């Protein structure tokens, strides 16, 4: 197992200049996986016991936290994160919080999945971060209320035990629980502030929902698709191409560096399960002078299958959604998009249906992860 670098203790007081100059972080081995707590997937912070200084919803905002040293409000320093009041003891003789005092927030994941790693980011919380954090998970389908999640009928699984963390740092934790989760409970001991929460893992889709839909996007992140590899990630991650919705700006897609040879760029994907692909979209939204010139799409069935072209090399237009209906369904478990010679696309959509084998594989995985 790859070691996880850890951070503890205060960061120094902000002394001016770049606030990230003394920020502590590391390359965690799980951050290439999807963020199951991404707001763009539908995640949300549905409750917290306290948010006196900064709102709970901030912890799921995309992008890194922003620090403005001059920004104050009626309650004090305005922070880009979730910050609770200072806890106190029960009397003048014992003014300190009890050992089990803590604050909590309930997070609904954007899509159910297996959690492989968690990052609790305390960026800009230098002397006001929690001493320790812990994280628990549970699988409750539907749309449970906070009261239902906190009832005695719900059993939570510990994903991250109570662990000391550092201020102004990305605190990463590998998770080994081989279970499917829909909600998390983030605890900070005894109080303080957290800037961002990232929950990296693998999507485990709702088979009943996909079956009811019939045809759906079999490579979409929210349905269980994933990026396996890409030739170039210079400007933006290849995983952006299977995000929900249309791209809203240039860096919300995939863009490669400019090639100076006669090669080309590509992305390979794993579909949710074996599927019959019937139609596809290649979108170049917001890519104008840097859209790919041409693109082709192929599928293969199985890890060792041969690639079969389902869309021949086709001219792309800038800032355009291109739609193609296939003459015959293409069965596969993986897909590949090749762009020529370089540039980018913002989204790839592969519309189809699960095969019987694909349905059975999803059902088996769901059962293996606790039903």
mmCIF file of C-alpha atoms in Angstrom:
data_model
loop_
_atom_site.group_PDB
_atom_site.id
_atom_site.type_symbol
_atom_site.label_atom_id
_atom_site.label_comp_id
_atom_site.label_asym_id
_atom_site.label_seq_id
_atom_site.Cartn_x
_atom_site.Cartn_y
_atom_site.Cartn_z
ATOM 1 C CA UNK A 1 0.000 0.000 0.000
ATOM 2 C CA UNK A 2 1.213 3.507 -0.790
ATOM 3 C CA UNK A 3 1.986 5.497 2.342
ATOM 4 C CA UNK A 4 -0.218 8.496 3.017
ATOM 5 C CA UNK A 5 1.702 11.601 4.024
ATOM 6 C CA UNK A 6 0.186 13.169 7.129
ATOM 7 C CA UNK A 7 0.262 16.640 8.631
ATOM 8 C CA UNK A 8 -0.284 17.754 12.211
ATOM 9 C CA UNK A 9 -0.121 21.006 14.122
ATOM 10 C CA UNK A 10 -0.618 24.652 13.349
ATOM 11 C CA UNK A 11 0.588 26.415 10.280
ATOM 12 C CA UNK A 12 2.239 29.776 10.879
ATOM 13 C CA UNK A 13 0.096 32.920 11.022
ATOM 14 C CA UNK A 14 -0.547 34.490 7.640
ATOM 15 C CA UNK A 15 2.249 36.955 7.007
ATOM 16 C CA UNK A 16 1.220 38.406 3.658
ATOM 17 C CA UNK A 17 1.876 37.453 0.058
ATOM 18 C CA UNK A 18 0.752 34.176 -1.479
ATOM 19 C CA UNK A 19 -1.391 32.426 1.169
ATOM 20 C CA UNK A 20 -0.600 29.051 -0.404
ATOM 21 C CA UNK A 21 3.183 29.507 -0.104
ATOM 22 C CA UNK A 22 3.286 27.461 3.129
ATOM 23 C CA UNK A 23 0.325 25.197 2.367
ATOM 24 C CA UNK A 24 1.037 21.521 3.045
ATOM 25 C CA UNK A 25 -0.138 18.901 0.598
ATOM 26 C CA UNK A 26 0.876 15.630 -1.056
ATOM 27 C CA UNK A 27 0.151 13.464 -4.095
ATOM 28 C CA UNK A 28 -2.362 11.020 -2.641
ATOM 29 C CA UNK A 29 -2.752 7.740 -4.582
ATOM 30 C CA UNK A 30 -6.552 7.909 -4.879
ATOM 31 C CA UNK A 31 -7.199 11.429 -6.198
ATOM 32 C CA UNK A 32 -7.410 10.230 -9.825
ATOM 33 C CA UNK A 33 -10.727 8.602 -8.885
ATOM 34 C CA UNK A 34 -14.048 10.399 -9.103
ATOM 35 C CA UNK A 35 -15.024 12.777 -6.297
ATOM 36 C CA UNK A 36 -18.274 11.205 -5.095
ATOM 37 C CA UNK A 37 -18.989 14.381 -3.096
ATOM 38 C CA UNK A 38 -18.867 16.654 -6.140
ATOM 39 C CA UNK A 39 -21.742 19.149 -6.196
ATOM 40 C CA UNK A 40 -21.909 18.666 -9.965
ATOM 41 C CA UNK A 41 -22.911 15.046 -9.337
ATOM 42 C CA UNK A 42 -25.674 16.150 -6.956
ATOM 43 C CA UNK A 43 -23.841 15.959 -3.630
ATOM 44 C CA UNK A 44 -24.916 18.191 -0.775
ATOM 45 C CA UNK A 45 -24.342 18.970 2.891
ATOM 46 C CA UNK A 46 -27.817 18.301 4.241
ATOM 47 C CA UNK A 47 -27.273 19.199 7.912
ATOM 48 C CA UNK A 48 -24.708 20.337 10.483
ATOM 49 C CA UNK A 49 -24.992 20.905 14.186
ATOM 50 C CA UNK A 50 -23.278 24.322 14.025
ATOM 51 C CA UNK A 51 -22.102 26.773 11.361
ATOM 52 C CA UNK A 52 -21.678 29.933 13.408
ATOM 53 C CA UNK A 53 -18.764 31.385 11.434
ATOM 54 C CA UNK A 54 -18.929 29.809 7.968
ATOM 55 C CA UNK A 55 -21.564 27.813 6.110
ATOM 56 C CA UNK A 56 -21.427 24.055 5.842
ATOM 57 C CA UNK A 57 -22.114 24.081 2.081
ATOM 58 C CA UNK A 58 -18.681 25.593 1.404
ATOM 59 C CA UNK A 59 -16.886 22.291 1.985
ATOM 60 C CA UNK A 60 -18.198 20.850 -1.294
ATOM 61 C CA UNK A 61 -17.490 23.856 -3.522
ATOM 62 C CA UNK A 62 -15.356 23.063 -6.590
ATOM 63 C CA UNK A 63 -11.940 24.620 -6.806
ATOM 64 C CA UNK A 64 -9.465 25.420 -4.094
ATOM 65 C CA UNK A 65 -10.465 27.650 -1.163
ATOM 66 C CA UNK A 66 -9.978 31.405 -1.453
ATOM 67 C CA UNK A 67 -8.468 33.568 1.290
ATOM 68 C CA UNK A 68 -9.072 37.314 1.621
ATOM 69 C CA UNK A 69 -7.211 38.689 4.656
ATOM 70 C CA UNK A 70 -9.314 41.859 4.702
ATOM 71 C CA UNK A 71 -12.727 40.204 4.575
ATOM 72 C CA UNK A 72 -14.592 40.385 7.898
ATOM 73 C CA UNK A 73 -18.289 40.298 8.786
ATOM 74 C CA UNK A 74 -20.429 40.831 11.869
ATOM 75 C CA UNK A 75 -19.365 37.449 13.279
ATOM 76 C CA UNK A 76 -15.659 37.813 12.538
ATOM 77 C CA UNK A 77 -13.326 36.623 9.788
ATOM 78 C CA UNK A 78 -15.202 35.302 6.764
ATOM 79 C CA UNK A 79 -13.706 31.954 5.774
ATOM 80 C CA UNK A 80 -14.180 29.870 2.629
ATOM 81 C CA UNK A 81 -15.135 26.708 4.458
ATOM 82 C CA UNK A 82 -17.274 25.354 7.303
ATOM 83 C CA UNK A 83 -16.421 26.822 10.705
ATOM 84 C CA UNK A 84 -18.119 26.265 14.055
ATOM 85 C CA UNK A 85 -17.995 28.253 17.292
ATOM 86 C CA UNK A 86 -15.453 27.564 20.027
ATOM 87 C CA UNK A 87 -16.689 24.883 22.398
ATOM 88 C CA UNK A 88 -16.601 25.501 26.146
ATOM 89 C CA UNK A 89 -16.658 23.327 29.229
ATOM 90 C CA UNK A 90 -19.391 22.983 31.806
ATOM 91 C CA UNK A 91 -18.054 25.337 34.477
ATOM 92 C CA UNK A 92 -15.414 27.883 35.433
ATOM 93 C CA UNK A 93 -13.588 25.071 37.176
ATOM 94 C CA UNK A 94 -13.549 23.010 33.969
ATOM 95 C CA UNK A 95 -13.715 25.436 31.014
ATOM 96 C CA UNK A 96 -12.381 22.977 28.461
ATOM 97 C CA UNK A 97 -14.530 20.851 26.098
ATOM 98 C CA UNK A 98 -15.124 17.244 27.108
ATOM 99 C CA UNK A 99 -13.120 14.598 25.286
ATOM 100 C CA UNK A 100 -16.132 13.421 23.271
ATOM 101 C CA UNK A 101 -17.380 16.899 22.309
ATOM 102 C CA UNK A 102 -17.452 17.359 18.547
ATOM 103 C CA UNK A 103 -19.257 19.022 15.646
ATOM 104 C CA UNK A 104 -20.676 17.150 12.690
ATOM 105 C CA UNK A 105 -21.995 17.557 9.159
ATOM 106 C CA UNK A 106 -24.061 15.113 7.107
ATOM 107 C CA UNK A 107 -23.068 14.752 3.445
ATOM 108 C CA UNK A 108 -25.215 13.168 0.753
ATOM 109 C CA UNK A 109 -22.899 11.764 -1.891
ATOM 110 C CA UNK A 110 -23.639 12.796 -5.454
ATOM 111 C CA UNK A 111 -23.778 9.145 -6.431
ATOM 112 C CA UNK A 112 -23.465 5.959 -4.351
ATOM 113 C CA UNK A 113 -20.074 4.326 -4.421
ATOM 114 C CA UNK A 114 -17.105 2.642 -2.798
ATOM 115 C CA UNK A 115 -14.905 5.170 -1.016
ATOM 116 C CA UNK A 116 -11.175 4.703 -1.619
ATOM 117 C CA UNK A 117 -9.809 7.894 -0.094
ATOM 118 C CA UNK A 118 -10.853 11.089 1.672
ATOM 119 C CA UNK A 119 -9.170 14.492 1.784
ATOM 120 C CA UNK A 120 -10.069 16.832 4.636
ATOM 121 C CA UNK A 121 -8.603 20.155 3.532
ATOM 122 C CA UNK A 122 -7.972 22.851 6.158
ATOM 123 C CA UNK A 123 -6.558 25.452 3.748
ATOM 124 C CA UNK A 124 -6.338 28.893 5.444
ATOM 125 C CA UNK A 125 -7.487 27.458 8.775
ATOM 126 C CA UNK A 126 -4.192 27.986 10.572
ATOM 127 C CA UNK A 127 -5.062 28.378 14.250
ATOM 128 C CA UNK A 128 -8.753 27.535 14.033
ATOM 129 C CA UNK A 129 -8.786 24.046 12.497
ATOM 130 C CA UNK A 130 -10.065 20.984 14.413
ATOM 131 C CA UNK A 131 -7.608 19.015 16.502
ATOM 132 C CA UNK A 132 -8.846 15.781 14.938
ATOM 133 C CA UNK A 133 -11.429 14.482 12.471
ATOM 134 C CA UNK A 134 -13.322 11.253 11.914
ATOM 135 C CA UNK A 135 -15.560 10.110 9.063
ATOM 136 C CA UNK A 136 -18.385 7.558 9.023
ATOM 137 C CA UNK A 137 -20.465 6.178 6.158
ATOM 138 C CA UNK A 138 -23.822 4.526 5.628
ATOM 139 C CA UNK A 139 -25.943 3.246 2.733
ATOM 140 C CA UNK A 140 -29.534 4.447 2.878
ATOM 141 C CA UNK A 141 -31.269 4.569 -0.493
ATOM 142 C CA UNK A 142 -33.855 7.145 -1.453
ATOM 143 C CA UNK A 143 -33.806 10.637 0.033
ATOM 144 C CA UNK A 144 -33.610 10.201 3.812
ATOM 145 C CA UNK A 145 -33.972 13.241 6.053
ATOM 146 C CA UNK A 146 -31.272 14.216 8.564
ATOM 147 C CA UNK A 147 -33.537 12.963 11.336
ATOM 148 C CA UNK A 148 -33.826 9.558 9.683
ATOM 149 C CA UNK A 149 -30.058 9.305 9.185
ATOM 150 C CA UNK A 150 -29.383 10.214 12.807
ATOM 151 C CA UNK A 151 -31.941 7.812 14.242
ATOM 152 C CA UNK A 152 -30.930 4.808 16.340
ATOM 153 C CA UNK A 153 -32.078 2.528 13.520
ATOM 154 C CA UNK A 154 -29.134 3.546 11.315
ATOM 155 C CA UNK A 155 -25.744 1.876 11.803
ATOM 156 C CA UNK A 156 -22.729 3.869 10.670
ATOM 157 C CA UNK A 157 -19.423 2.364 9.516
ATOM 158 C CA UNK A 158 -16.154 4.071 10.479
ATOM 159 C CA UNK A 159 -14.154 5.051 7.393
ATOM 160 C CA UNK A 160 -11.615 7.287 9.132
ATOM 161 C CA UNK A 161 -11.115 6.813 12.891
ATOM 162 C CA UNK A 162 -10.535 9.862 15.053
ATOM 163 C CA UNK A 163 -7.193 11.140 13.770
ATOM 164 C CA UNK A 164 -5.131 14.264 14.466
ATOM 165 C CA UNK A 165 -4.747 16.602 11.517
ATOM 166 C CA UNK A 166 -2.875 19.751 10.592
ATOM 167 C CA UNK A 167 -3.925 23.286 9.874
ATOM 168 C CA UNK A 168 -3.585 24.845 6.403
ATOM 169 C CA UNK A 169 -3.039 21.379 4.930
ATOM 170 C CA UNK A 170 -4.584 18.695 2.727
ATOM 171 C CA UNK A 171 -5.089 15.807 5.142
ATOM 172 C CA UNK A 172 -5.512 12.568 3.187
ATOM 173 C CA UNK A 173 -6.825 9.215 4.372
ATOM 174 C CA UNK A 174 -6.936 5.909 2.495
ATOM 175 C CA UNK A 175 -10.190 3.981 3.087
ATOM 176 C CA UNK A 176 -10.354 0.192 3.046
ATOM 177 C CA UNK A 177 -14.058 -0.484 3.681
ATOM 178 C CA UNK A 178 -15.256 -2.579 0.742
ATOM 179 C CA UNK A 179 -18.846 -1.332 0.946
ATOM 180 C CA UNK A 180 -21.247 0.882 -0.956
ATOM 181 C CA UNK A 181 -22.118 4.201 0.721
ATOM 182 C CA UNK A 182 -24.694 6.914 0.026
ATOM 183 C CA UNK A 183 -24.047 9.313 2.940
ATOM 184 C CA UNK A 184 -21.124 10.373 5.129
ATOM 185 C CA UNK A 185 -20.888 11.963 8.571
ATOM 186 C CA UNK A 186 -17.875 14.250 8.936
ATOM 187 C CA UNK A 187 -16.918 14.906 12.563
ATOM 188 C CA UNK A 188 -14.474 17.522 13.811
ATOM 189 C CA UNK A 189 -13.107 17.213 17.335
ATOM 190 C CA UNK A 190 -13.825 19.341 19.271
ATOM 191 C CA UNK A 191 -14.604 22.287 16.933
ATOM 192 C CA UNK A 192 -13.029 24.520 14.306
ATOM 193 C CA UNK A 193 -13.001 24.863 10.548
ATOM 194 C CA UNK A 194 -12.642 22.708 7.442
ATOM 195 C CA UNK A 195 -12.265 24.278 4.003
ATOM 196 C CA UNK A 196 -13.059 21.380 1.656
ATOM 197 C CA UNK A 197 -14.017 17.710 1.719
ATOM 198 C CA UNK A 198 -13.153 15.423 -1.197
ATOM 199 C CA UNK A 199 -14.405 11.830 -1.293
ATOM 200 C CA UNK A 200 -12.645 9.797 -3.978
ATOM 201 C CA UNK A 201 -13.957 6.431 -5.056
ATOM 202 C CA UNK A 202 -15.791 4.285 -7.575
ATOM 203 C CA UNK A 203 -19.406 4.857 -8.569
ATOM 204 C CA UNK A 204 -21.791 1.973 -7.879
ATOM 205 C CA UNK A 205 -24.968 2.865 -9.798
ATOM 206 C CA UNK A 206 -28.536 1.999 -8.892
ATOM 207 C CA UNK A 207 -29.334 -0.916 -11.198
ATOM 208 C CA UNK A 208 -33.100 -0.538 -10.758
ATOM 209 C CA UNK A 209 -32.859 3.090 -11.929
ATOM 210 C CA UNK A 210 -30.710 2.249 -14.952
ATOM 211 C CA UNK A 211 -33.035 -0.624 -15.892
ATOM 212 C CA UNK A 212 -36.065 1.663 -15.667
ATOM 213 C CA UNK A 213 -34.359 4.229 -17.898
ATOM 214 C CA UNK A 214 -33.720 1.653 -20.604
ATOM 215 C CA UNK A 215 -31.329 3.652 -22.799
ATOM 216 C CA UNK A 216 -28.860 5.898 -20.967
ATOM 217 C CA UNK A 217 -25.305 7.225 -21.194
ATOM 218 C CA UNK A 218 -23.235 4.109 -20.494
ATOM 219 C CA UNK A 219 -19.938 5.998 -20.064
ATOM 220 C CA UNK A 220 -21.235 8.821 -17.816
ATOM 221 C CA UNK A 221 -19.486 9.206 -14.488
ATOM 222 C CA UNK A 222 -22.784 9.379 -12.601
ATOM 223 C CA UNK A 223 -23.838 6.023 -14.117
ATOM 224 C CA UNK A 224 -20.602 4.232 -13.274
ATOM 225 C CA UNK A 225 -18.366 4.952 -16.255
ATOM 226 C CA UNK A 226 -14.745 5.945 -15.726
ATOM 227 C CA UNK A 227 -11.599 7.075 -17.507
ATOM 228 C CA UNK A 228 -8.862 4.447 -17.566
ATOM 229 C CA UNK A 229 -6.059 6.320 -19.304
ATOM 230 C CA UNK A 230 -5.288 9.282 -21.541
ATOM 231 C CA UNK A 231 -2.373 10.321 -23.726
ATOM 232 C CA UNK A 232 -2.219 13.854 -22.312
ATOM 233 C CA UNK A 233 -3.637 15.716 -19.297
ATOM 234 C CA UNK A 234 -1.660 18.919 -19.693
ATOM 235 C CA UNK A 235 -4.461 21.484 -19.372
ATOM 236 C CA UNK A 236 -7.335 19.546 -17.813
ATOM 237 C CA UNK A 237 -8.269 16.014 -16.723
ATOM 238 C CA UNK A 238 -9.719 13.552 -19.204
ATOM 239 C CA UNK A 239 -12.402 12.656 -16.623
ATOM 240 C CA UNK A 240 -14.066 16.003 -17.339
ATOM 241 C CA UNK A 241 -15.406 14.487 -20.570
ATOM 242 C CA UNK A 242 -17.876 12.256 -18.663
ATOM 243 C CA UNK A 243 -19.101 14.822 -16.142
ATOM 244 C CA UNK A 244 -22.828 15.638 -15.927
ATOM 245 C CA UNK A 245 -24.254 18.434 -18.049
ATOM 246 C CA UNK A 246 -22.712 20.530 -20.779
ATOM 247 C CA UNK A 247 -19.359 22.176 -20.232
ATOM 248 C CA UNK A 248 -19.740 25.735 -18.946
ATOM 249 C CA UNK A 249 -16.238 27.005 -19.736
ATOM 250 C CA UNK A 250 -13.075 25.930 -21.521
ATOM 251 C CA UNK A 251 -11.359 24.228 -18.576
ATOM 252 C CA UNK A 252 -14.479 22.141 -17.880
ATOM 253 C CA UNK A 253 -13.499 19.883 -20.770
ATOM 254 C CA UNK A 254 -10.338 18.028 -21.851
ATOM 255 C CA UNK A 255 -7.594 19.908 -23.659
ATOM 256 C CA UNK A 256 -4.126 18.664 -24.604
ATOM 257 C CA UNK A 257 -0.904 20.525 -25.256
ATOM 258 C CA UNK A 258 -0.031 21.457 -28.843
ATOM 259 C CA UNK A 259 1.628 18.563 -30.674
ATOM 260 C CA UNK A 260 4.766 19.171 -32.690
ATOM 261 C CA UNK A 261 4.915 15.654 -34.147
ATOM 262 C CA UNK A 262 2.643 13.538 -36.364
ATOM 263 C CA UNK A 263 0.975 11.670 -33.491
ATOM 264 C CA UNK A 264 -2.477 12.112 -31.963
ATOM 265 C CA UNK A 265 -4.177 12.105 -28.551
ATOM 266 C CA UNK A 266 -6.695 9.702 -27.024
ATOM 267 C CA UNK A 267 -8.716 8.687 -23.955
ATOM 268 C CA UNK A 268 -9.785 5.170 -22.965
ATOM 269 C CA UNK A 269 -12.871 4.527 -20.835
ATOM 270 C CA UNK A 270 -14.496 1.696 -18.919
ATOM 271 C CA UNK A 271 -18.264 1.545 -19.441
ATOM 272 C CA UNK A 272 -20.628 0.944 -16.533
ATOM 273 C CA UNK A 273 -20.868 -2.701 -17.680
ATOM 274 C CA UNK A 274 -21.204 -4.555 -20.975
ATOM 275 C CA UNK A 275 -23.573 -2.475 -23.089
ATOM 276 C CA UNK A 276 -25.056 -2.060 -26.546
ATOM 277 C CA UNK A 277 -24.108 1.406 -27.790
ATOM 278 C CA UNK A 278 -26.655 2.834 -30.238
ATOM 279 C CA UNK A 279 -25.770 6.536 -30.514
ATOM 280 C CA UNK A 280 -23.068 8.938 -29.397
ATOM 281 C CA UNK A 281 -22.255 12.607 -28.906
ATOM 282 C CA UNK A 282 -18.952 14.447 -29.075
ATOM 283 C CA UNK A 283 -19.244 17.980 -27.715
ATOM 284 C CA UNK A 284 -16.640 20.718 -28.177
ATOM 285 C CA UNK A 285 -18.479 23.364 -26.118
ATOM 286 C CA UNK A 286 -16.271 26.388 -25.279
ATOM 287 C CA UNK A 287 -13.384 24.934 -27.280
ATOM 288 C CA UNK A 288 -13.117 27.337 -30.201
ATOM 289 C CA UNK A 289 -9.573 27.816 -31.476
ATOM 290 C CA UNK A 290 -8.466 24.668 -29.672
ATOM 291 C CA UNK A 291 -11.099 22.041 -30.514
ATOM 292 C CA UNK A 292 -9.861 18.752 -31.930
ATOM 293 C CA UNK A 293 -9.775 18.729 -35.727
ATOM 294 C CA UNK A 294 -11.081 15.184 -36.189
ATOM 295 C CA UNK A 295 -12.236 12.401 -33.876
ATOM 296 C CA UNK A 296 -12.998 8.690 -34.045
ATOM 297 C CA UNK A 297 -14.591 6.363 -31.488
ATOM 298 C CA UNK A 298 -13.973 2.642 -30.929
ATOM 299 C CA UNK A 299 -15.237 -0.011 -28.501
ATOM 300 C CA UNK A 300 -13.909 -3.343 -27.344
ATOM 301 C CA UNK A 301 -15.548 -6.183 -25.434
ATOM 302 C CA UNK A 302 -13.484 -7.367 -22.472
ATOM 303 C CA UNK A 303 -10.021 -6.472 -21.242
ATOM 304 C CA UNK A 304 -8.336 -8.371 -24.072
ATOM 305 C CA UNK A 305 -10.806 -7.651 -26.851
ATOM 306 C CA UNK A 306 -9.842 -5.970 -30.090
ATOM 307 C CA UNK A 307 -10.789 -2.350 -30.696
ATOM 308 C CA UNK A 308 -13.591 -1.955 -33.259
ATOM 309 C CA UNK A 309 -14.213 1.436 -34.800
ATOM 310 C CA UNK A 310 -17.846 2.580 -34.491
ATOM 311 C CA UNK A 311 -17.309 6.162 -35.660
ATOM 312 C CA UNK A 312 -14.668 6.682 -38.348
ATOM 313 C CA UNK A 313 -12.409 9.717 -38.243
ATOM 314 C CA UNK A 314 -14.850 12.599 -38.532
ATOM 315 C CA UNK A 315 -14.340 16.375 -38.848
ATOM 316 C CA UNK A 316 -15.308 18.309 -35.705
ATOM 317 C CA UNK A 317 -16.498 21.907 -35.492
ATOM 318 C CA UNK A 318 -15.556 24.296 -32.683
ATOM 319 C CA UNK A 319 -18.047 24.903 -29.846
ATOM 320 C CA UNK A 320 -20.511 22.368 -31.281
ATOM 321 C CA UNK A 321 -22.410 19.306 -30.047
ATOM 322 C CA UNK A 322 -22.003 16.556 -32.687
ATOM 323 C CA UNK A 323 -24.549 13.700 -32.671
ATOM 324 C CA UNK A 324 -24.270 10.359 -34.446
ATOM 325 C CA UNK A 325 -26.730 7.439 -34.704
ATOM 326 C CA UNK A 326 -24.963 4.125 -35.285
ATOM 327 C CA UNK A 327 -26.264 1.908 -38.109
ATOM 328 C CA UNK A 328 -26.023 -1.133 -35.809
ATOM 329 C CA UNK A 329 -25.611 -1.449 -32.001
ATOM 330 C CA UNK A 330 -22.023 -1.958 -30.854
ATOM 331 C CA UNK A 331 -21.467 -4.273 -27.886
ATOM 332 C CA UNK A 332 -18.580 -3.474 -25.565
ATOM 333 C CA UNK A 333 -17.224 -2.943 -22.078
ATOM 334 C CA UNK A 334 -14.651 -0.264 -22.985
ATOM 335 C CA UNK A 335 -14.505 2.719 -25.310
ATOM 336 C CA UNK A 336 -11.824 4.885 -26.828
ATOM 337 C CA UNK A 337 -11.922 8.330 -28.404
ATOM 338 C CA UNK A 338 -9.016 9.391 -30.645
ATOM 339 C CA UNK A 339 -8.582 13.043 -31.552
ATOM 340 C CA UNK A 340 -6.397 14.238 -34.437
ATOM 341 C CA UNK A 341 -3.940 15.772 -34.128
ATOM 342 C CA UNK A 342 -4.487 17.412 -30.712
ATOM 343 C CA UNK A 343 -6.759 19.942 -28.986
ATOM 344 C CA UNK A 344 -9.762 18.907 -26.982
ATOM 345 C CA UNK A 345 -13.345 17.824 -26.533
ATOM 346 C CA UNK A 346 -15.613 18.800 -23.671
ATOM 347 C CA UNK A 347 -17.912 15.769 -23.413
ATOM 348 C CA UNK A 348 -18.329 12.250 -24.775
ATOM 349 C CA UNK A 349 -21.738 10.573 -24.490
ATOM 350 C CA UNK A 350 -22.400 6.937 -25.431
ATOM 351 C CA UNK A 351 -26.088 6.097 -25.367
ATOM 352 C CA UNK A 352 -27.157 2.489 -25.108
ATOM 353 C CA UNK A 353 -28.588 -0.307 -22.974
ATOM 354 C CA UNK A 354 -27.106 -2.938 -20.702
ATOM 355 C CA UNK A 355 -26.750 -6.454 -22.043
ATOM 356 C CA UNK A 356 -27.940 -9.379 -19.923
ATOM 357 C CA UNK A 357 -24.309 -10.013 -18.992
ATOM 358 C CA UNK A 358 -23.833 -6.384 -18.024
ATOM 359 C CA UNK A 359 -26.960 -6.405 -15.866
ATOM 360 C CA UNK A 360 -25.827 -9.570 -14.088
ATOM 361 C CA UNK A 361 -22.362 -8.100 -13.432
ATOM 362 C CA UNK A 362 -23.830 -4.966 -11.830
ATOM 363 C CA UNK A 363 -26.190 -7.005 -9.680
ATOM 364 C CA UNK A 364 -23.329 -9.227 -8.473
ATOM 365 C CA UNK A 365 -21.173 -6.207 -7.583
ATOM 366 C CA UNK A 366 -24.037 -4.613 -5.682
ATOM 367 C CA UNK A 367 -24.526 -7.807 -3.658
ATOM 368 C CA UNK A 368 -20.797 -8.137 -2.996
ATOM 369 C CA UNK A 369 -20.804 -4.612 -1.541
ATOM 370 C CA UNK A 370 -23.578 -5.310 0.921
ATOM 371 C CA UNK A 371 -26.705 -5.139 -1.225
#
